[in-house]
Amino acid sequence: MSILRANPSLRDTRSYLASFGPRPMPPPRPPTKPTQEVLPVVTEQPETKGALPPDVQQEPQSPVVASILNPIQRRTALVKIQAPFTDRQLESIATGMVYLEKLGLVSVIVIENNNIVKGDDGERAALVEETMRVVNALEKQGAKARPVLGAVVRLGPKPCDDESAEGRDFDVPEAHTFPSDLVHIRSALRAGEIPVLPPMALDSFCRSVRVDANDVVAALTRGMVEAAEADGRNRDANYDGSSDEVDLTPLRLMIINKEGGVPSYARSGLPHLLINLNGEYSYIHETFNSDWHGSHPTALSNLSLARTCLAYMPPTSSAVMVSHRSPSSLIANLITNKPAVSSSLPHALLQGNRKLTPHTPTLLRRGLPIRVLRTTQEIDKDKLKALLEQSFKRTLDDAPFWERLDKHLDYAIVAGDYAGAAIVTREHEPGASSRPITYLDKFAVLPSHQGDGTVDFLWVALHDESYGLGLPFSANPNGGKEGKGEGTDLVWRSRADNPVNKWYFERSSGHLRMGPWVLFWCDAEKRLQTTEGRRASAGLSYLEEWEHGRLAHWADVVNKIPSSWKK
């Protein structure tokens, strides 16, 4: 039921099975020829009406039996639990951890409790007690847990690190670990146990001292990624993917606390839904309200931790900041790798959504920088062409396409090094005096970046530059107008059989079927807000003056836009 409530799409399901599904079995090795020919020994058998049953071990194994005998591939997650929690709260957290383990994600847990005073006489005993409370909570829920009370990480930068880290856009961990230091974590994972660690590290005198839990988590992230890479390099070519081995590469970073996610300037302090760390990190710091330092004291430090960890983790990995009240959100995040509510939905739907509460989790992705380009001269034509052709699986008709963009381009939004792009044009009938239509000509994301948040980041930037323009929550750092200006209706068309249409239906204000096409549009949100206010006071008609005849006009103009593809 927990999986069904996550409402995974077909793509989400495939992604989950790719990470956690049964590993493909290696092809059987050909039998080796014996050095000497051995004659079979024939023994008398009693007469039977039918043939003798075949040897079970020689009979081909059915896929169902194989999937049962070779269970889901286990992956790891790093979890920081920000105590103190009551026994009931720990029970809620442990429930989520145990469900995740059943789905194939085994947690490596680091405990943090800032209520324990540093340097106090009973500091170590208090940390051990807090660790054992978490272990006991996990075991009460049916899991096997192991306290790892010895220091696993070492203080200071890694000896092989460069002296200067100026080129990095994240904070380098203040601690490090070597593959040999992970022996206790490996042992626990191999035994099917969840390792639970206090925030301890070895100093230069080999003394075990208390450090910030963020340093331990960041050091473990880097160390586990490097150890997993070494495992892959040292693995025998005939390795058969035994399920006893756990992939040490952290697939998720989970930060469980009482305060929930990072408060958002766009939602009056309710949490951010999805954060593009590459593009939004500095802006979130700049717009962080001073009042939130009291209500969310660790939000910015956790934001920094997520950026550091995700810099070492695979691009498809994500981090989630979640309240102890939302254990089911962890399951939904594991299956879909998406926020509880999509940040690219129309703002009106986000404002009235009952899922949006102070305890809604914040999903964080490494993300890509977003740029808004205003002229075709700024566009790298070769990279954009490659992106469009890979995304649409068709051949671009170059000359007419670029000629049309030279005349009609409004702007292009580019994610990263052309991992995704949205091309917006101004369309109007020749000689017409009406206002040009803001038309989404192309929206494309490389197949390798579908599912890593690029689609949502790109659409949010598109919203901020078109139908969301003019409202405070559109002042995002995407290199565009930063929320200043007047919003415009956004119009686009899609083939009626396009599987992406379900996604478009959720994000559009309306649609109109036009033979083989579906016309979509998003109304300018600022104008909608003004209209709603006037309706409330004057009881106006639901069809406004500016809406009369616009669908017919849009359909007429859009139908005349030539195809960009070679036949």
Short mmCIF file of C-alpha atoms in Angstrom, two decimals, residues 100-293:
data_model
loop_
_atom_site.label_atom_id
_atom_site.label_comp_id
_atom_site.label_asym_id
_atom_site.label_seq_id
_atom_site.Cartn_x
_atom_site.Cartn_y
_atom_site.Cartn_z
CA LEU A 100 13.17 1.24 2.98
CA GLU A 101 15.27 -1.81 3.84
CA LYS A 102 12.50 -4.10 2.58
CA LEU A 103 12.53 -2.18 -0.70
CA GLY A 104 16.29 -2.63 -1.05
CA LEU A 105 17.70 0.58 0.47
CA VAL A 106 19.86 -0.13 3.53
CA SER A 107 20.58 2.88 5.75
CA VAL A 108 23.91 3.87 7.29
CA ILE A 109 22.77 6.12 10.14
CA VAL A 110 24.71 8.91 11.85
CA ILE A 111 23.25 10.37 15.04
CA GLU A 112 23.34 14.05 15.90
CA ASN A 113 22.16 15.56 19.18
CA ASN A 114 23.16 19.18 19.76
CA ASN A 115 21.49 19.12 23.18
CA ILE A 116 24.47 17.09 24.42
CA VAL A 117 27.00 19.72 25.47
CA LYS A 118 30.42 19.37 23.84
CA GLY A 119 33.22 18.74 26.31
CA ASP A 120 30.86 17.68 29.09
CA ASP A 121 32.02 14.87 31.38
CA GLY A 122 29.18 12.58 30.36
CA GLU A 123 29.34 13.48 26.65
CA ARG A 124 30.56 10.11 25.35
CA ALA A 125 28.16 8.12 27.51
CA ALA A 126 25.25 10.31 26.36
CA LEU A 127 26.18 9.79 22.67
CA VAL A 128 26.40 6.01 23.18
CA GLU A 129 23.01 6.04 24.92
CA GLU A 130 21.47 8.02 22.03
CA THR A 131 22.97 5.55 19.55
CA MET A 132 21.55 2.58 21.46
CA ARG A 133 18.10 4.20 21.57
CA VAL A 134 18.07 4.28 17.77
CA VAL A 135 19.35 0.69 17.56
CA ASN A 136 16.61 -0.50 19.94
CA ALA A 137 13.93 1.41 18.00
CA LEU A 138 15.02 -0.29 14.77
CA GLU A 139 15.06 -3.74 16.33
CA LYS A 140 11.57 -3.25 17.79
CA GLN A 141 10.36 -2.73 14.22
CA GLY A 142 11.87 -6.04 13.14
CA ALA A 143 15.17 -4.84 11.67
CA LYS A 144 18.64 -5.93 12.67
CA ALA A 145 20.86 -3.03 13.71
CA ARG A 146 24.49 -2.77 14.82
CA PRO A 147 25.99 0.09 16.87
CA VAL A 148 29.40 1.08 15.47
CA LEU A 149 30.78 2.94 18.47
CA GLY A 150 34.37 3.23 17.30
CA ALA A 151 35.46 6.14 15.10
CA VAL A 152 35.18 5.37 11.38
CA VAL A 153 36.37 8.72 9.97
CA ARG A 154 39.55 10.70 10.53
CA LEU A 155 39.86 14.42 11.18
CA GLY A 156 41.46 16.70 8.62
CA PRO A 157 41.70 16.77 4.81
CA LYS A 158 42.61 13.65 2.91
CA PRO A 159 46.37 13.42 2.30
CA CYS A 160 45.91 13.02 -1.46
CA ASP A 161 43.84 16.22 -1.73
CA ASP A 162 45.30 19.24 -3.49
CA GLU A 163 46.44 22.09 -1.28
CA SER A 164 43.97 24.45 -2.95
CA ALA A 165 40.27 23.70 -3.38
CA GLU A 166 39.35 27.05 -4.92
CA GLY A 167 37.96 25.49 -8.09
CA ARG A 168 35.30 23.54 -6.19
CA ASP A 169 31.85 25.00 -5.68
CA PHE A 170 31.16 22.99 -2.50
CA ASP A 171 32.65 22.73 0.98
CA VAL A 172 35.30 20.01 1.16
CA PRO A 173 34.65 17.68 4.14
CA GLU A 174 36.66 18.45 7.29
CA ALA A 175 37.21 14.72 7.73
CA HIS A 176 38.05 11.74 5.57
CA THR A 177 38.06 7.96 5.57
CA PHE A 178 39.98 5.18 3.85
CA PRO A 179 38.46 1.93 2.49
CA SER A 180 40.04 -0.01 5.36
CA ASP A 181 38.16 2.19 7.85
CA LEU A 182 34.82 0.98 6.49
CA VAL A 183 35.32 -2.63 7.59
CA HIS A 184 32.70 -2.41 10.37
CA ILE A 185 30.13 -0.83 8.05
CA ARG A 186 30.81 -3.48 5.40
CA SER A 187 30.49 -6.23 7.98
CA ALA A 188 27.16 -4.90 9.23
CA LEU A 189 25.74 -4.50 5.72
CA ARG A 190 26.92 -7.96 4.68
CA ALA A 191 25.17 -9.40 7.75
CA GLY A 192 21.93 -7.62 6.87
CA GLU A 193 22.28 -5.15 9.74
CA ILE A 194 21.78 -1.37 9.77
CA PRO A 195 24.94 0.33 11.12
CA VAL A 196 24.31 3.21 13.54
CA LEU A 197 27.19 5.59 14.30
CA PRO A 198 27.73 8.39 16.82
CA PRO A 199 29.53 11.50 15.45
CA MET A 200 33.08 10.46 16.41
CA ALA A 201 36.38 10.81 14.54
CA LEU A 202 40.04 9.97 15.10
CA ASP A 203 42.32 12.98 15.58
CA SER A 204 46.03 13.12 14.70
CA PHE A 205 46.89 11.43 18.04
CA CYS A 206 44.49 8.54 17.27
CA ARG A 207 42.09 9.72 19.97
CA SER A 208 38.37 9.32 19.39
CA VAL A 209 36.78 12.77 19.63
CA ARG A 210 33.34 14.15 19.01
CA VAL A 211 32.90 16.16 15.77
CA ASP A 212 30.05 17.73 13.86
CA ALA A 213 27.76 15.02 12.43
CA ASN A 214 27.82 16.83 9.05
CA ASP A 215 31.58 16.17 8.81
CA VAL A 216 31.04 12.47 9.51
CA VAL A 217 28.25 12.18 6.91
CA ALA A 218 30.24 14.06 4.25
CA ALA A 219 33.39 11.99 4.89
CA LEU A 220 31.40 8.75 4.75
CA THR A 221 29.76 9.82 1.49
CA ARG A 222 33.09 10.44 -0.18
CA GLY A 223 34.71 7.35 1.34
CA MET A 224 31.87 4.99 0.39
CA VAL A 225 31.81 6.28 -3.20
CA GLU A 226 35.58 5.79 -3.52
CA ALA A 227 35.40 2.33 -1.92
CA ALA A 228 32.60 1.29 -4.30
CA GLU A 229 34.68 2.46 -7.27
CA ALA A 230 37.64 0.42 -5.97
CA ASP A 231 35.35 -2.62 -5.57
CA GLY A 232 34.33 -2.28 -9.22
CA ARG A 233 37.93 -2.02 -10.39
CA ASN A 234 39.09 -4.99 -8.31
CA ARG A 235 36.11 -7.22 -9.00
CA ASP A 236 36.73 -10.45 -10.83
CA ALA A 237 35.45 -10.52 -14.41
CA ASN A 238 33.47 -13.69 -13.56
CA TYR A 239 31.67 -11.98 -10.63
CA ASP A 240 28.10 -13.26 -10.68
CA GLY A 241 26.39 -10.36 -8.85
CA SER A 242 25.83 -12.19 -5.56
CA SER A 243 23.11 -10.51 -3.50
CA ASP A 244 25.27 -10.85 -0.35
CA GLU A 245 27.26 -7.83 -1.52
CA VAL A 246 25.83 -4.36 -0.95
CA ASP A 247 26.75 -1.57 -3.35
CA LEU A 248 28.44 0.98 -1.09
CA THR A 249 27.70 3.91 -3.44
CA PRO A 250 25.16 6.06 -1.53
CA LEU A 251 22.02 6.38 -3.62
CA ARG A 252 20.24 8.79 -1.24
CA LEU A 253 21.11 11.25 1.49
CA MET A 254 18.35 11.59 4.09
CA ILE A 255 18.29 14.28 6.76
CA ILE A 256 15.57 13.58 9.35
CA ASN A 257 14.79 16.36 11.81
CA LYS A 258 11.96 18.14 13.58
CA GLU A 259 11.95 21.27 11.42
CA GLY A 260 11.41 19.68 7.99
CA GLY A 261 12.74 21.12 4.73
CA VAL A 262 14.22 24.47 3.72
CA PRO A 263 11.67 27.33 4.03
CA SER A 264 10.89 29.03 0.73
CA TYR A 265 10.57 32.75 -0.02
CA ALA A 266 8.06 31.79 -2.73
CA ARG A 267 5.66 30.01 -0.34
CA SER A 268 5.56 32.25 2.73
CA GLY A 269 7.91 30.02 4.68
CA LEU A 270 6.49 26.66 3.62
CA PRO A 271 9.27 24.33 2.45
CA HIS A 272 10.93 24.33 -0.95
CA LEU A 273 9.69 21.33 -2.93
CA LEU A 274 12.70 20.82 -5.21
CA ILE A 275 16.03 22.64 -5.09
CA ASN A 276 18.51 22.93 -7.95
CA LEU A 277 21.67 23.28 -5.87
CA ASN A 278 23.74 24.33 -8.85
CA GLY A 279 21.46 27.24 -9.67
CA GLU A 280 19.69 28.18 -6.42
CA TYR A 281 22.16 27.65 -3.56
CA SER A 282 23.39 31.25 -3.28
CA TYR A 283 19.95 32.73 -3.89
CA ILE A 284 18.39 30.68 -1.07
CA HIS A 285 21.03 32.09 1.29
CA GLU A 286 20.29 35.64 0.10
CA THR A 287 16.51 35.28 0.55
CA PHE A 288 16.62 33.38 3.86
CA ASN A 289 14.39 35.30 6.27
CA SER A 290 16.02 36.18 9.60
CA ASP A 291 13.00 34.73 11.45
CA TRP A 292 13.74 31.31 9.95
CA HIS A 293 17.04 31.09 11.84
#
